Short mmCIF file of C-alpha atoms and ligand atoms in Angstrom, two decimals:
data_model
loop_
_atom_site.label_atom_id
_atom_site.label_comp_id
_atom_site.label_asym_id
_atom_site.label_seq_id
_atom_site.Cartn_x
_atom_site.Cartn_y
_atom_site.Cartn_z
CA MET A 1 104.94 118.31 110.11
CA LEU A 2 103.86 116.28 113.09
CA GLN A 3 106.61 114.99 115.37
CA TYR A 4 106.93 111.70 117.23
CA LYS A 5 106.42 113.69 120.44
CA ASP A 6 102.97 114.81 119.23
CA TYR A 7 101.90 111.20 118.78
CA THR A 8 103.18 110.20 122.23
CA GLU A 9 101.44 113.20 123.83
CA SER A 10 98.13 112.18 122.24
CA ALA A 11 98.63 108.55 123.32
CA ASP A 12 99.64 109.54 126.87
CA TYR A 13 96.50 111.65 127.24
CA ILE A 14 94.30 108.75 126.09
CA LYS A 15 96.17 106.29 128.36
CA GLY A 16 95.33 108.54 131.29
CA ARG A 17 91.62 108.22 130.43
CA LEU A 18 91.76 104.45 129.82
CA LYS A 19 92.98 103.56 133.31
CA GLY A 20 95.02 100.50 132.36
CA PHE A 21 92.80 99.33 129.48
CA SER A 22 94.97 98.50 126.46
CA PRO A 23 93.21 98.19 123.07
CA GLN A 24 94.51 95.66 120.53
CA TYR A 25 92.20 96.34 117.60
CA LEU A 26 91.54 99.70 116.00
CA LEU A 27 88.17 99.80 114.22
CA VAL A 28 87.43 102.65 111.84
CA LEU A 29 83.73 102.97 111.07
CA GLY A 30 82.84 104.61 107.78
CA SER A 31 79.96 106.83 106.63
CA GLY A 32 76.69 105.80 108.21
CA LEU A 33 78.31 102.75 109.89
CA GLY A 34 79.08 104.33 113.25
CA ALA A 35 76.23 102.67 115.16
CA MET A 36 78.30 99.55 115.76
CA ALA A 37 80.17 101.50 118.40
CA GLN A 38 77.04 101.22 120.55
CA SER A 39 77.72 97.49 120.99
CA VAL A 40 81.04 98.14 122.75
CA GLN A 41 80.94 96.86 126.36
CA ASN A 42 82.35 98.81 129.32
CA GLN A 43 82.64 101.89 127.15
CA ILE A 44 85.02 104.73 127.71
CA CYS A 45 84.29 107.50 125.20
CA ILE A 46 86.87 110.13 124.38
CA PRO A 47 85.88 112.98 122.02
CA TYR A 48 88.64 113.77 119.53
CA SER A 49 88.36 117.40 120.61
CA ASP A 50 89.67 116.47 124.09
CA ILE A 51 92.87 114.91 122.74
CA PRO A 52 95.98 117.04 122.21
CA HIS A 53 96.98 117.41 118.52
CA PHE A 54 93.77 115.74 117.32
CA LYS A 55 91.50 117.07 114.60
CA THR A 56 87.75 116.52 114.61
CA SER A 57 85.67 115.04 111.79
CA THR A 58 83.21 117.28 109.97
CA ALA A 59 81.75 114.79 107.46
CA PRO A 60 78.03 113.88 107.57
CA GLY A 61 77.41 110.50 109.22
CA HIS A 62 80.61 110.81 111.27
CA SER A 63 80.63 111.71 114.94
CA GLY A 64 84.05 112.42 116.35
CA GLN A 65 85.05 110.20 119.22
CA PHE A 66 86.94 107.12 120.26
CA VAL A 67 84.85 104.43 121.91
CA CYS A 68 87.05 102.01 123.87
CA GLY A 69 86.03 98.75 125.48
CA GLU A 70 85.27 95.15 124.48
CA LEU A 71 83.61 93.92 121.32
CA ALA A 72 83.09 90.15 121.11
CA GLY A 73 85.42 89.96 124.10
CA LYS A 74 88.29 91.70 122.27
CA PRO A 75 89.80 94.95 123.53
CA VAL A 76 89.01 97.54 120.87
CA ILE A 77 89.38 101.21 120.20
CA VAL A 78 86.69 102.31 117.79
CA MET A 79 86.90 105.48 115.75
CA GLN A 80 83.32 106.61 115.56
CA GLY A 81 83.89 109.03 112.71
CA ARG A 82 87.06 109.40 110.72
CA LEU A 83 88.84 112.28 109.04
CA HIS A 84 89.01 112.72 105.28
CA PHE A 85 91.48 114.51 103.05
CA TYR A 86 88.56 116.36 101.40
CA GLU A 87 87.76 118.03 104.72
CA GLY A 88 90.97 120.02 104.27
CA TYR A 89 93.19 117.95 106.55
CA SER A 90 96.59 116.81 105.34
CA ALA A 91 97.10 113.12 104.55
CA GLU A 92 99.22 112.95 107.70
CA GLU A 93 96.43 114.41 109.85
CA VAL A 94 93.90 112.01 108.34
CA ALA A 95 96.02 108.98 109.23
CA TYR A 96 97.29 110.33 112.57
CA PRO A 97 94.90 108.34 114.83
CA VAL A 98 96.27 105.04 113.47
CA ARG A 99 99.73 105.73 114.86
CA VAL A 100 98.24 106.87 118.15
CA ALA A 101 96.29 103.60 118.38
CA LYS A 102 99.49 101.70 117.62
CA LEU A 103 101.18 103.48 120.54
CA LEU A 104 98.24 102.45 122.74
CA GLY A 105 98.84 98.78 121.86
CA ALA A 106 96.72 98.17 118.75
CA HIS A 107 98.32 95.55 116.49
CA SER A 108 95.48 95.45 113.96
CA LEU A 109 93.36 97.85 111.95
CA ILE A 110 89.84 96.93 110.87
CA VAL A 111 88.76 99.60 108.46
CA THR A 112 85.34 100.03 106.88
CA ASN A 113 83.98 102.48 104.38
CA ALA A 114 81.09 103.37 102.13
CA ALA A 115 82.05 103.04 98.49
CA GLY A 116 80.67 103.26 94.98
CA GLY A 117 80.50 100.03 92.99
CA ILE A 118 82.69 100.17 89.86
CA ASN A 119 82.54 96.44 89.16
CA THR A 120 79.29 95.89 87.27
CA ASP A 121 78.80 92.49 88.94
CA TYR A 122 78.31 94.30 92.27
CA LYS A 123 75.07 95.71 93.56
CA VAL A 124 74.04 98.18 96.24
CA GLY A 125 74.30 96.59 99.70
CA ASP A 126 77.16 94.23 98.77
CA LEU A 127 80.08 93.91 101.16
CA VAL A 128 83.55 93.77 99.62
CA VAL A 129 86.66 92.57 101.46
CA LEU A 130 89.58 94.56 100.11
CA LYS A 131 92.51 92.73 98.56
CA ASP A 132 94.46 95.82 97.53
CA PHE A 133 94.09 99.51 96.77
CA ILE A 134 95.09 102.07 94.15
CA LYS A 135 96.06 105.59 95.16
CA PHE A 136 97.47 107.19 92.05
CA GLY A 137 99.86 110.04 92.77
CA LEU A 138 97.59 111.54 95.42
CA PRO A 139 98.91 112.84 98.76
CA ASN A 140 100.75 110.29 100.89
CA PRO A 141 100.90 110.54 104.69
CA LEU A 142 104.47 109.18 104.73
CA ILE A 143 105.87 112.15 102.80
CA GLY A 144 108.25 114.17 104.96
CA LYS A 145 110.87 113.08 107.45
CA ASN A 146 110.43 109.40 108.28
CA ILE A 147 109.67 108.58 111.92
CA PRO A 148 111.65 105.35 112.39
CA GLU A 149 109.89 104.55 115.67
CA PHE A 150 106.89 103.66 113.49
CA GLY A 151 108.56 102.00 110.51
CA PRO A 152 111.07 102.16 107.63
CA ARG A 153 111.51 104.89 105.02
CA PHE A 154 110.42 102.64 102.14
CA PRO A 155 107.83 100.20 103.47
CA ASP A 156 106.82 97.19 101.40
CA MET A 157 103.16 97.25 100.35
CA SER A 158 102.91 93.79 98.75
CA TYR A 159 100.46 92.49 101.35
CA VAL A 160 98.56 95.45 102.78
CA PHE A 161 95.51 93.38 103.66
CA ASP A 162 96.22 90.45 105.94
CA ARG A 163 95.66 87.10 104.28
CA ASP A 164 94.62 85.31 107.47
CA TYR A 165 92.08 88.02 108.25
CA THR A 166 90.74 87.75 104.70
CA ARG A 167 90.37 83.98 105.02
CA ILE A 168 88.59 84.32 108.38
CA ILE A 169 86.13 86.99 107.22
CA LYS A 170 85.27 84.86 104.18
CA GLU A 171 84.62 81.88 106.46
CA VAL A 172 82.41 83.98 108.73
CA ALA A 173 80.49 85.40 105.76
CA GLY A 174 79.93 81.85 104.51
CA GLU A 175 78.60 80.77 107.91
CA GLN A 176 76.24 83.74 108.04
CA GLY A 177 75.06 83.37 104.44
CA VAL A 178 76.36 86.87 103.66
CA ILE A 179 77.64 87.42 100.13
CA LEU A 180 81.13 88.85 100.43
CA ARG A 181 82.95 90.04 97.33
CA GLU A 182 86.69 90.55 97.12
CA GLY A 183 87.98 93.59 95.30
CA VAL A 184 90.36 96.50 94.82
CA TYR A 185 89.61 99.90 96.38
CA PHE A 186 90.27 102.89 94.17
CA TYR A 187 90.88 106.08 96.11
CA ALA A 188 89.55 109.40 94.83
CA THR A 189 89.87 112.55 96.93
CA GLY A 190 86.30 113.76 96.47
CA PRO A 191 84.38 115.60 97.74
CA GLN A 192 82.57 115.59 94.42
CA TYR A 193 81.57 112.18 93.14
CA GLU A 194 83.51 111.02 90.11
CA THR A 195 82.52 111.55 86.51
CA PRO A 196 81.35 108.57 84.45
CA ALA A 197 84.54 108.85 82.35
CA GLU A 198 86.67 108.67 85.51
CA ILE A 199 84.80 105.58 86.63
CA ARG A 200 85.37 103.90 83.25
CA ALA A 201 89.08 104.73 83.58
CA PHE A 202 89.24 103.39 87.16
CA ARG A 203 87.57 100.16 86.02
CA THR A 204 90.14 99.72 83.24
CA LEU A 205 92.88 100.29 85.81
CA GLY A 206 91.60 97.53 88.08
CA GLY A 207 89.33 99.25 90.61
CA ASP A 208 86.25 97.39 91.86
CA VAL A 209 85.00 100.04 94.30
CA VAL A 210 85.71 103.75 94.65
CA GLY A 211 85.83 105.81 97.81
CA MET A 212 87.21 108.90 99.52
CA SER A 213 88.91 107.39 102.55
CA THR A 214 90.80 104.36 103.92
CA VAL A 215 94.09 104.47 101.99
CA HIS A 216 95.87 106.93 104.29
CA GLU A 217 94.97 104.91 107.38
CA CYS A 218 96.09 101.71 105.65
CA ILE A 219 99.44 103.23 104.65
CA TYR A 220 100.22 104.23 108.26
CA ALA A 221 99.03 100.88 109.61
CA ASN A 222 101.08 98.95 107.04
CA HIS A 223 104.13 101.11 107.75
CA ALA A 224 103.77 100.37 111.46
CA GLY A 225 103.48 96.62 110.87
CA MET A 226 99.80 96.35 111.78
CA LYS A 227 97.56 93.61 110.35
CA ILE A 228 94.72 95.06 108.29
CA LEU A 229 91.22 93.99 107.34
CA GLY A 230 89.38 96.35 104.97
CA ILE A 231 85.70 96.11 104.07
CA SER A 232 83.67 98.34 101.78
CA LEU A 233 79.92 98.58 101.72
CA VAL A 234 78.64 99.34 98.24
CA THR A 235 76.25 102.19 99.01
CA ASN A 236 75.63 103.15 95.39
CA MET A 237 76.78 102.15 91.96
CA ALA A 238 79.54 104.53 90.83
CA ALA A 239 78.80 107.37 88.43
CA GLY A 240 77.62 106.29 85.01
CA VAL A 241 77.05 102.63 85.93
CA LEU A 242 73.35 103.31 86.18
CA ASP A 243 71.58 106.06 84.27
CA GLN A 244 70.88 108.18 87.33
CA PRO A 245 72.63 110.81 89.48
CA LEU A 246 74.35 110.01 92.80
CA SER A 247 73.35 111.50 96.13
CA GLU A 248 74.80 111.67 99.60
CA GLN A 249 71.42 110.57 100.96
CA GLU A 250 71.54 107.22 99.14
CA VAL A 251 75.01 106.63 100.63
CA LEU A 252 73.74 107.27 104.16
CA ASP A 253 70.54 105.25 103.59
CA ALA A 254 72.47 102.23 102.28
CA GLY A 255 74.82 102.50 105.27
CA ALA A 256 71.84 102.50 107.65
CA ALA A 257 70.23 99.53 105.87
CA ALA A 258 73.41 97.44 106.11
CA GLN A 259 74.34 98.30 109.71
CA GLY A 260 72.86 95.13 111.15
CA SER A 261 74.46 92.57 108.82
CA PHE A 262 77.74 94.47 108.74
CA SER A 263 77.92 94.55 112.56
CA ARG A 264 77.09 90.85 112.86
CA LEU A 265 79.81 89.99 110.37
CA LEU A 266 82.45 92.04 112.19
CA LEU A 267 81.43 90.71 115.61
CA ALA A 268 81.69 87.12 114.39
CA PHE A 269 85.05 87.93 112.83
CA LEU A 270 86.38 89.33 116.11
CA GLN A 271 85.04 86.32 117.96
CA LYS A 272 87.09 83.99 115.74
CA LEU A 273 90.40 85.74 116.35
N1 HPA B 301 82.42 107.63 94.97
C1 HPA B 301 83.31 108.00 95.92
N2 HPA B 301 83.10 107.79 97.21
C2 HPA B 301 81.97 107.18 97.58
C3 HPA B 301 81.01 106.77 96.64
C4 HPA B 301 81.26 107.00 95.27
O1 HPA B 301 80.47 106.66 94.38
N3 HPA B 301 80.00 106.20 97.35
C5 HPA B 301 80.34 106.27 98.66
N4 HPA B 301 81.54 106.86 98.80
#
């Protein structure tokens, strides 16, 4: 079990490297979407491996560092590469950086991911603003002794995704002529892609996209009272939607193809805040 002291030690180390810079927005960049970190101005990069108590990401398309600085004039801390439960980390370890960012001053989490399209109205390349998520019975980072410095034992989850942020990102998408869907993220641990029968079940249960990340970070951010914007990029249609197998390469390729429009959307969103 991680202790409050571990979080403060990680945050204190980072503070020492940031020399007075205080980030307000934590951005988590998903598979193949990490290039946006290159647009950060006045960068200070901190590899996860330098930070006490931090784990490093091993997933393809994820480098493992924080990039701190300004994006659209806003003070951000960008996670270029995130951790996943399927890498063998505990749910708590996966979500750990969110609490550290909160201690550094971040009041908001902007979380992105690559996801499979369950909703048959969606197509590859679509962006989906998340309105909720489903994480059925799978490991929860809040299990264990509550750390009241972050939040209550039984946090409310009625409004995980901030309604103002959702309104603003829809406005920005409209201005840019980007089609933005709104849907529910269904979490699956991976690392194997789902079976077609699982995808049919997830659709019946209300999932619009499926992915292997995001929910642990959102639970910690919600617990700590942070405002959250979540966006999925549909990198492939989920198993069984099309009569073809899934591959990691198509996920990375679709991420690369969408980098430009995804970055422009997020930059314009930050500008409006
Ligand atoms: N399933 C789970 N995770 C994913 C998928 C998928 O189809 N695509 C990208 N991440």
